[in-house]
CSV table of N, CA, C and O in Angstrom, one decimal:
chain,number,residue,atom,x,y,z
A,1,MET,N,190.9,39.4,194.6
A,1,MET,CA,190.1,41.1,194.3
A,1,MET,C,190.8,41.8,193.5
A,1,MET,O,192.0,42.2,194.2
A,2,SER,N,190.7,42.8,192.8
A,2,SER,CA,191.4,43.4,192.3
A,2,SER,C,192.0,45.0,193.0
A,2,SER,O,191.0,45.1,193.6
A,3,ASN,N,192.9,45.7,193.0
A,3,ASN,CA,192.8,47.1,193.4
A,3,ASN,C,191.9,47.8,192.9
A,3,ASN,O,191.1,48.8,193.0
A,4,GLU,N,190.9,47.6,191.2
A,4,GLU,CA,190.1,48.1,191.0
A,4,GLU,C,188.5,48.2,191.8
A,4,GLU,O,188.0,49.0,191.5
A,5,THR,N,188.5,46.8,191.8
A,5,THR,CA,187.0,46.4,192.9
A,5,THR,C,187.2,47.3,193.9
A,5,THR,O,186.0,48.2,194.2
A,6,LEU,N,188.5,47.9,194.7
A,6,LEU,CA,187.7,48.8,196.2
A,6,LEU,C,187.5,49.7,195.7
A,6,LEU,O,186.7,50.9,196.1
A,7,ASN,N,187.6,50.6,194.0
A,7,ASN,CA,186.9,51.8,193.1
A,7,ASN,C,185.7,51.8,193.2
A,7,ASN,O,184.5,52.7,192.4
A,8,SER,N,184.9,50.5,193.1
A,8,SER,CA,183.6,50.0,192.9
A,8,SER,C,182.7,50.4,193.9
A,8,SER,O,182.9,50.7,194.9
A,9,LYS,N,181.2,50.2,193.3
A,9,LYS,CA,180.3,50.8,195.0
A,9,LYS,C,179.7,50.2,193.9
A,9,LYS,O,178.5,49.7,192.9
A,10,CYS,N,178.3,50.1,194.5
A,10,CYS,CA,176.7,48.9,194.9
A,10,CYS,C,176.0,50.2,193.9
A,10,CYS,O,176.0,50.9,194.1
A,11,PRO,N,175.3,49.1,192.5
A,11,PRO,CA,174.9,50.5,191.7
A,11,PRO,C,173.9,50.6,191.9
A,11,PRO,O,173.0,51.2,191.9
A,12,SER,N,172.6,50.3,193.4
A,12,SER,CA,171.7,50.4,194.3
A,12,SER,C,171.9,51.8,195.1
A,12,SER,O,171.1,52.4,194.5
A,13,CYS,N,172.0,51.4,196.3
A,13,CYS,CA,172.7,52.2,196.8
A,13,CYS,C,174.0,52.7,197.3
A,13,CYS,O,174.1,53.8,197.4
A,14,GLY,N,175.1,52.4,196.3
A,14,GLY,CA,176.6,53.1,196.1
A,14,GLY,C,177.4,53.2,197.0
A,14,GLY,O,178.7,53.4,197.1
A,15,ALA,N,177.1,52.1,198.0
A,15,ALA,CA,177.6,52.0,199.3
A,15,ALA,C,179.4,51.3,198.0
A,15,ALA,O,179.6,49.8,197.3
A,16,PRO,N,180.6,50.9,199.2
A,16,PRO,CA,182.0,50.7,197.9
A,16,PRO,C,181.2,49.1,197.9
A,16,PRO,O,181.3,48.5,199.1
A,17,SER,N,182.4,48.3,197.2
A,17,SER,CA,182.8,47.4,197.3
A,17,SER,C,183.5,46.9,198.9
A,17,SER,O,184.4,47.3,198.6
A,18,THR,N,184.0,45.6,199.3
A,18,THR,CA,185.1,45.3,199.9
A,18,THR,C,185.1,44.4,199.5
A,18,THR,O,184.8,43.1,199.6
A,19,GLN,N,186.6,43.2,200.2
A,19,GLN,CA,187.7,42.7,200.5
A,19,GLN,C,187.5,41.5,201.6
A,19,GLN,O,187.2,42.6,202.5
A,20,PRO,N,187.4,40.9,201.7
A,20,PRO,CA,187.3,40.3,203.3
A,20,PRO,C,188.6,40.3,204.0
A,20,PRO,O,189.5,40.2,202.9
A,21,ILE,N,188.0,40.3,205.1
A,21,ILE,CA,189.8,40.3,206.2
A,21,ILE,C,189.5,39.5,207.5
A,21,ILE,O,188.3,39.4,208.1
A,22,ILE,N,190.7,38.8,207.5
A,22,ILE,CA,190.7,37.9,208.3
A,22,ILE,C,192.1,38.5,209.6
A,22,ILE,O,192.5,38.8,209.0
A,23,LEU,N,191.7,38.8,210.5
A,23,LEU,CA,191.8,38.9,211.6
A,23,LEU,C,191.9,37.4,213.7
A,23,LEU,O,191.4,37.4,212.9
A,24,GLU,N,193.3,37.8,213.1
A,24,GLU,CA,193.8,36.6,214.5
A,24,GLU,C,195.1,37.6,215.1
A,24,GLU,O,195.1,38.6,215.5
A,25,GLU,N,194.1,37.2,216.1
A,25,GLU,CA,194.0,37.3,218.1
A,25,GLU,C,195.0,36.2,218.4
A,25,GLU,O,194.0,34.8,218.7
A,26,CYS,N,195.7,35.9,219.3
A,26,CYS,CA,196.4,35.7,220.4
A,26,CYS,C,195.6,35.6,221.2
A,26,CYS,O,196.2,36.7,222.0
A,27,SER,N,195.3,34.6,222.6
A,27,SER,CA,194.3,35.2,223.4
A,27,SER,C,195.3,34.7,224.5
A,27,SER,O,195.0,34.6,225.7
A,28,ARG,N,197.0,34.6,224.3
A,28,ARG,CA,197.8,34.2,225.6
A,28,ARG,C,198.0,35.3,225.8
A,28,ARG,O,198.6,36.0,226.6
A,29,THR,N,197.7,36.8,225.2
A,29,THR,CA,198.2,37.5,225.4
A,29,THR,C,197.4,39.2,225.6
A,29,THR,O,196.8,38.5,225.6
A,30,LYS,N,197.8,40.0,226.4
A,30,LYS,CA,197.0,40.9,226.7
A,30,LYS,C,196.1,41.0,226.0
A,30,LYS,O,196.4,42.0,225.1
A,31,SER,N,194.7,41.1,226.3
A,31,SER,CA,193.6,42.2,225.3
A,31,SER,C,193.3,43.1,225.8
A,31,SER,O,194.5,44.1,226.3
A,32,ASN,N,193.0,43.9,223.7
A,32,ASN,CA,193.1,45.0,223.8
A,32,ASN,C,194.2,46.1,223.2
A,32,ASN,O,194.1,47.3,224.4
A,33,ILE,N,195.4,45.6,223.3
A,33,ILE,CA,196.9,46.0,223.8
A,33,ILE,C,197.2,45.7,221.9
A,33,ILE,O,197.4,44.3,222.0
A,34,ILE,N,197.5,46.6,221.1
A,34,ILE,CA,198.5,46.0,220.3
A,34,ILE,C,199.9,45.5,220.8
A,34,ILE,O,200.6,46.0,221.2
A,35,GLU,N,200.3,44.1,220.3
A,35,GLU,CA,201.2,43.6,220.9
A,35,GLU,C,202.1,43.8,220.2
A,35,GLU,O,202.3,43.4,218.7
A,36,SER,N,203.9,44.2,220.3
A,36,SER,CA,205.2,43.9,220.1
A,36,SER,C,205.4,42.4,219.4
A,36,SER,O,204.6,41.0,219.9
A,37,PHE,N,206.0,42.3,218.1
A,37,PHE,CA,206.4,40.5,218.0
A,37,PHE,C,207.0,39.7,219.5
A,37,PHE,O,206.9,39.1,219.6
A,38,ASP,N,207.8,41.1,219.8
A,38,ASP,CA,208.8,40.3,221.1
A,38,ASP,C,207.9,39.6,222.1
A,38,ASP,O,207.8,38.9,222.7
A,39,SER,N,206.6,40.8,221.9
A,39,SER,CA,206.2,40.4,223.5
A,39,SER,C,204.8,38.9,223.3
A,39,SER,O,204.2,38.2,224.1
A,40,ILE,N,204.3,39.5,221.9
A,40,ILE,CA,203.8,37.6,221.4
A,40,ILE,C,204.2,36.6,221.9
A,40,ILE,O,204.0,35.5,222.6
A,41,ILE,N,206.1,36.5,221.3
A,41,ILE,CA,206.8,35.0,221.4
A,41,ILE,C,206.9,35.1,222.2
A,41,ILE,O,207.5,34.0,222.7
A,42,SER,N,207.1,35.9,223.2
A,42,SER,CA,207.2,35.6,225.0
A,42,SER,C,206.7,34.8,225.1
A,42,SER,O,206.2,33.7,226.5
A,43,THR,N,204.8,35.3,224.8
A,43,THR,CA,203.5,33.9,225.3
A,43,THR,C,203.6,32.7,224.9
A,43,THR,O,202.9,31.9,224.9
A,44,CYS,N,204.4,33.0,223.4
A,44,CYS,CA,203.7,31.7,222.1
A,44,CYS,C,204.0,30.1,223.0
A,44,CYS,O,205.3,30.0,223.3
A,45,ILE,N,204.0,29.1,222.4
A,45,ILE,CA,203.8,28.1,223.5
A,45,ILE,C,204.6,26.9,222.3
A,45,ILE,O,205.1,25.9,222.1
A,46,THR,N,205.3,27.9,221.0
A,46,THR,CA,206.3,27.5,220.0
A,46,THR,C,207.2,28.3,219.1
A,46,THR,O,206.8,28.5,218.7
A,47,PRO,N,207.7,29.0,220.2
A,47,PRO,CA,208.0,30.2,219.8
A,47,PRO,C,209.0,29.6,219.4
A,47,PRO,O,209.3,30.4,217.9
A,48,ASN,N,210.0,28.7,218.8
A,48,ASN,CA,210.7,28.7,218.1
A,48,ASN,C,210.2,28.4,216.9
A,48,ASN,O,210.8,29.3,215.9
A,49,LYS,N,209.3,27.4,216.3
A,49,LYS,CA,208.7,28.1,215.5
A,49,LYS,C,208.0,29.2,214.8
A,49,LYS,O,208.2,29.1,213.5
A,50,LEU,N,207.2,29.7,215.6
A,50,LEU,CA,207.2,31.1,215.1
A,50,LEU,C,208.3,31.8,214.6
A,50,LEU,O,207.9,33.0,213.4
A,51,GLU,N,209.6,32.3,215.8
A,51,GLU,CA,210.2,32.6,214.8
A,51,GLU,C,211.2,32.6,213.8
A,51,GLU,O,211.3,32.8,213.1
A,52,GLU,N,211.0,31.7,213.1
A,52,GLU,CA,211.1,30.8,211.9
A,52,GLU,C,210.6,31.3,210.9
A,52,GLU,O,211.0,31.9,209.6
A,53,PHE,N,209.0,31.4,211.0
A,53,PHE,CA,207.9,31.7,209.9
A,53,PHE,C,208.1,33.4,210.0
A,53,PHE,O,208.2,33.7,208.8
A,54,HIS,N,208.8,33.7,210.4
A,54,HIS,CA,208.4,35.2,210.7
A,54,HIS,C,209.6,36.2,210.2
A,54,HIS,O,209.6,36.3,209.8
A,55,ASN,N,211.0,34.7,210.2
A,55,ASN,CA,212.1,35.8,210.0
A,55,ASN,C,211.8,35.1,208.0
A,55,ASN,O,212.6,35.7,207.2
A,56,ASP,N,211.7,33.8,208.3
A,56,ASP,CA,211.9,33.8,207.4
A,56,ASP,C,210.6,32.8,206.0
A,56,ASP,O,210.5,32.7,204.5
A,57,GLY,N,209.4,32.8,206.8
A,57,GLY,CA,208.1,33.2,205.9
A,57,GLY,C,207.7,31.7,205.1
A,57,GLY,O,207.2,31.5,204.8
A,58,ILE,N,208.8,30.7,206.1
A,58,ILE,CA,208.9,29.3,205.7
A,58,ILE,C,209.0,28.4,207.1
A,58,ILE,O,210.0,28.6,207.8
A,59,PRO,N,208.4,27.7,207.1
A,59,PRO,CA,207.2,26.5,206.5
A,59,PRO,C,205.5,27.8,207.2
A,59,PRO,O,206.2,28.7,207.5
A,60,GLU,N,204.8,26.7,207.3
A,60,GLU,CA,203.3,27.4,207.5
A,60,GLU,C,203.6,28.3,208.5
A,60,GLU,O,204.1,27.9,209.9
A,61,ASP,N,202.5,29.0,209.3
A,61,ASP,CA,202.1,29.3,209.8
A,61,ASP,C,201.8,29.0,211.2
A,61,ASP,O,200.7,28.8,211.6
A,62,PRO,N,202.4,28.8,212.2
A,62,PRO,CA,202.3,27.9,213.2
A,62,PRO,C,200.7,28.1,213.8
A,62,PRO,O,200.7,27.2,215.0
A,63,CYS,N,200.9,29.3,214.0
A,63,CYS,CA,199.4,30.4,214.4
A,63,CYS,C,198.5,29.6,213.9
A,63,CYS,O,197.4,29.1,215.0
A,64,MET,N,198.1,29.0,213.0
A,64,MET,CA,197.0,29.1,211.7
A,64,MET,C,195.9,27.5,212.9
A,64,MET,O,194.8,27.7,212.6
A,65,TYR,N,197.0,26.5,212.9
A,65,TYR,CA,196.2,25.7,214.2
A,65,TYR,C,196.2,25.2,215.9
A,65,TYR,O,195.8,24.8,216.0
A,66,CYS,N,196.9,26.8,215.9
A,66,CYS,CA,196.9,26.8,218.0
A,66,CYS,C,195.3,27.0,218.2
A,66,CYS,O,194.9,28.1,217.9
A,67,GLU,N,195.3,26.9,219.5
A,67,GLU,CA,194.4,26.6,219.9
A,67,GLU,C,193.9,27.8,220.5
A,67,GLU,O,193.1,28.0,221.4
A,68,TYR,N,195.1,28.2,220.7
A,68,TYR,CA,194.7,30.1,221.1
A,68,TYR,C,194.8,31.1,220.4
A,68,TYR,O,194.8,32.5,220.3
A,69,ASN,N,195.1,31.2,218.8
A,69,ASN,CA,195.0,31.8,218.0
A,69,ASN,C,193.5,32.0,217.9
A,69,ASN,O,191.9,31.1,217.1
A,70,LYS,N,192.5,33.2,217.7
A,70,LYS,CA,191.4,33.0,217.9
A,70,LYS,C,191.1,33.9,216.6
A,70,LYS,O,191.7,34.6,215.5
A,71,ILE,N,190.2,33.4,215.3
A,71,ILE,CA,190.1,33.9,214.4
A,71,ILE,C,189.1,35.3,214.1
A,71,ILE,O,187.8,34.1,214.6
A,72,THR,N,189.1,35.9,213.4
A,72,THR,CA,187.5,36.3,212.8
A,72,THR,C,187.7,36.7,211.9
A,72,THR,O,188.6,37.9,211.1
A,73,GLU,N,186.2,36.7,211.2
A,73,GLU,CA,186.1,36.8,209.3
A,73,GLU,C,185.3,38.5,209.3
A,73,GLU,O,184.3,37.4,209.4
A,74,ILE,N,186.0,39.0,208.9
A,74,ILE,CA,184.4,39.9,208.0
A,74,ILE,C,184.8,39.8,206.9
A,74,ILE,O,185.7,40.3,206.0
A,75,PRO,N,182.9,39.0,206.3
A,75,PRO,CA,183.3,38.9,205.2
A,75,PRO,C,183.1,39.6,203.5
A,75,PRO,O,183.7,39.6,203.2
A,76,GLY,N,182.9,41.0,203.8
A,76,GLY,CA,183.0,41.8,203.3
A,76,GLY,C,182.2,41.5,201.6
A,76,GLY,O,181.0,40.8,202.0
A,77,SER,N,182.1,42.0,200.5
A,77,SER,CA,180.7,42.4,199.9
A,77,SER,C,181.3,41.2,198.4
A,77,SER,O,179.5,40.9,198.3
A,78,PHE,N,182.5,40.7,198.4
A,78,PHE,CA,183.0,39.6,197.3
A,78,PHE,C,182.6,38.1,198.0
A,78,PHE,O,182.8,38.1,199.2
A,79,VAL,N,182.2,37.8,196.8
A,79,VAL,CA,181.2,36.2,197.0
A,79,VAL,C,182.5,35.5,196.1
A,79,VAL,O,183.2,34.6,196.7
A,80,LYS,N,182.7,35.6,194.6
A,80,LYS,CA,182.9,35.2,194.3
A,80,LYS,C,183.2,35.6,192.5
A,80,LYS,O,182.8,36.3,191.9
A,81,MET,N,184.5,34.9,192.0
A,81,MET,CA,184.7,34.9,191.4
A,81,MET,C,183.6,34.5,189.5
A,81,MET,O,183.2,33.1,189.8
A,82,GLN,N,183.2,35.2,188.8
A,82,GLN,CA,182.5,34.6,187.3
A,82,GLN,C,183.0,34.8,186.0
A,82,GLN,O,183.7,35.8,185.6
A,83,GLN,N,182.8,33.9,185.1
A,83,GLN,CA,183.4,34.2,183.9
A,83,GLN,C,182.8,35.2,183.1
A,83,GLN,O,181.4,36.0,183.7
A,84,GLY,N,183.8,36.5,182.2
A,84,GLY,CA,183.7,37.3,182.0
A,84,GLY,C,182.1,36.9,180.5
A,84,GLY,O,182.3,35.6,179.9
A,85,ALA,N,181.9,38.2,179.8
A,85,ALA,CA,182.1,38.5,178.2
A,85,ALA,C,182.9,37.7,177.5
A,85,ALA,O,182.5,36.4,176.6
A,86,SER,N,183.9,37.6,177.9
A,86,SER,CA,184.9,37.5,176.9
A,86,SER,C,185.4,35.9,176.9
A,86,SER,O,185.7,35.6,178.9
A,87,ILE,N,186.5,34.9,176.8
A,87,ILE,CA,187.8,34.2,177.3
A,87,ILE,C,188.5,34.7,178.1
A,87,ILE,O,188.4,33.8,179.4
A,88,ASN,N,188.7,35.6,178.4
A,88,ASN,CA,189.9,36.1,179.0
A,88,ASN,C,188.8,36.8,180.2
A,88,ASN,O,190.6,38.0,180.4
A,89,SER,N,188.1,37.4,180.2
A,89,SER,CA,187.4,38.4,180.8
A,89,SER,C,187.3,37.4,182.6
A,89,SER,O,186.5,36.7,182.2
A,90,TRP,N,187.5,38.2,183.6
A,90,TRP,CA,186.4,37.9,185.1
A,90,TRP,C,185.8,39.0,185.3
A,90,TRP,O,186.2,39.9,185.7
A,91,LEU,N,184.7,38.4,185.9
A,91,LEU,CA,183.7,39.3,186.8
A,91,LEU,C,183.9,39.0,188.3
A,91,LEU,O,183.9,37.7,188.5
A,92,GLU,N,184.0,39.9,189.4
A,92,GLU,CA,183.5,39.6,190.9
A,92,GLU,C,182.6,40.1,190.8
A,92,GLU,O,181.6,41.0,190.9
A,93,VAL,N,181.6,38.9,192.1
A,93,VAL,CA,180.1,39.1,192.1
A,93,VAL,C,181.1,39.3,193.6
A,93,VAL,O,181.2,38.8,194.4
A,94,HIS,N,179.5,40.9,193.9
A,94,HIS,CA,179.7,41.4,195.0
A,94,HIS,C,178.1,41.0,195.9
A,94,HIS,O,177.3,41.0,195.2
A,95,VAL,N,177.9,40.8,196.9
A,95,VAL,CA,176.6,41.4,197.6
A,95,VAL,C,177.2,42.5,198.7
A,95,VAL,O,177.7,42.7,199.8
A,96,CYS,N,175.6,43.2,198.4
A,96,CYS,CA,176.0,44.7,199.0
A,96,CYS,C,175.7,44.3,200.3
A,96,CYS,O,174.7,44.3,200.4
A,97,PRO,N,176.9,44.8,201.9
A,97,PRO,CA,176.0,44.5,203.3
A,97,PRO,C,174.7,45.2,203.4
A,97,PRO,O,174.1,45.3,204.7
A,98,ASN,N,175.0,46.4,202.8
A,98,ASN,CA,173.6,47.2,204.0
A,98,ASN,C,172.0,47.9,202.9
A,98,ASN,O,171.6,47.0,203.1
A,99,CYS,N,172.2,46.8,201.4
A,99,CYS,CA,170.8,46.8,200.7
A,99,CYS,C,170.8,45.4,200.5
A,99,CYS,O,169.6,45.0,199.5
A,100,LYS,N,171.6,44.2,200.4
A,100,LYS,CA,171.1,43.1,199.5
A,100,LYS,C,171.4,42.9,198.5
A,100,LYS,O,171.3,41.7,197.5
A,101,THR,N,172.2,43.9,197.4
A,101,THR,CA,171.9,43.6,196.2
A,101,THR,C,173.0,43.0,195.9
A,101,THR,O,174.3,43.5,196.5
A,102,LYS,N,172.5,42.1,194.9
A,102,LYS,CA,174.2,40.4,194.2
A,102,LYS,C,174.0,41.7,193.0
A,102,LYS,O,173.3,41.7,191.7
A,103,TYR,N,174.9,42.1,192.5
A,103,TYR,CA,176.1,42.4,191.7
A,103,TYR,C,177.4,41.9,191.0
A,103,TYR,O,178.2,42.0,192.1
A,104,SER,N,177.9,42.4,189.8
A,104,SER,CA,178.7,42.2,189.5
A,104,SER,C,180.1,43.8,188.6
A,104,SER,O,179.1,44.5,189.1
A,105,ALA,N,181.1,43.3,189.5
A,105,ALA,CA,182.3,44.2,189.0
A,105,ALA,C,182.7,43.3,187.9
A,105,ALA,O,183.8,42.8,188.4
A,106,ASP,N,183.2,44.4,186.9
A,106,ASP,CA,184.1,43.9,185.9
A,106,ASP,C,185.0,45.2,186.4
A,106,ASP,O,185.6,46.2,186.3
A,107,PRO,N,186.5,44.8,187.1
A,107,PRO,CA,187.5,45.8,186.6
A,107,PRO,C,188.6,46.4,185.6
A,107,PRO,O,189.1,47.6,186.2
A,108,GLN,N,188.2,45.5,185.2
A,108,GLN,CA,189.0,45.9,183.5
A,108,GLN,C,188.1,47.4,182.6
A,108,GLN,O,189.2,47.8,182.3
A,109,ILE,N,187.1,47.4,182.9
A,109,ILE,CA,186.4,48.8,182.5
A,109,ILE,C,185.6,49.4,183.4
A,109,ILE,O,185.0,50.4,183.9
A,110,ASN,N,185.5,48.9,184.7
A,110,ASN,CA,185.1,49.7,186.1
A,110,ASN,C,183.8,49.9,186.0
A,110,ASN,O,183.4,51.5,186.0
A,111,ALA,N,183.5,49.2,185.4
A,111,ALA,CA,181.7,49.4,185.4
A,111,ALA,C,181.1,47.9,186.9
A,111,ALA,O,181.7,46.6,187.0
A,112,THR,N,180.0,48.5,187.6
A,112,THR,CA,179.0,47.0,187.5
A,112,THR,C,177.5,47.3,187.0
A,112,THR,O,177.8,48.6,186.6
A,113,GLN,N,177.0,46.2,187.5
A,113,GLN,CA,175.8,45.9,186.6
A,113,GLN,C,174.9,44.8,187.8
A,113,GLN,O,175.7,43.7,188.4
A,114,LYS,N,174.0,45.1,188.3
A,114,LYS,CA,172.9,44.2,189.0
A,114,LYS,C,173.0,42.7,188.0
A,114,LYS,O,172.1,43.0,187.4
A,115,LEU,N,172.6,41.8,189.0
A,115,LEU,CA,173.0,41.0,188.7
A,115,LEU,C,171.2,40.6,189.8
A,115,LEU,O,170.4,41.1,190.5
A,116,CYS,N,170.6,39.4,188.7
A,116,CYS,CA,168.7,38.6,189.7
A,116,CYS,C,169.1,37.6,190.2
A,116,CYS,O,170.3,37.7,190.2
A,117,ASN,N,168.7,37.6,191.5
A,117,ASN,CA,169.0,37.5,192.9
A,117,ASN,C,168.4,35.9,192.5
A,117,ASN,O,167.5,35.4,192.0
């Protein structure tokens, strides 16, 4: 999703377009507290792998498959990309969370258009 889409709005109700958000929380840490990296690593079951990932960005995030990693996905309005009018253009398809209108957003010209459901 492009930065321009963040300025687009539902053509029916005017609600802003939103992108998906993925939140991760370790169930081994204290709840309802924003943890520092040091406190997270102190409760981690694979601290060496987590530290390597944190410092080097490689290999894969060890939290991804950890049994203690609680993942919450907030879908946002974005659904998929769709071919635009020309071969080099793409549209972003959204479904408004407020009024359920399906619409396309063209970030190149900052325009939205209601789609048939």
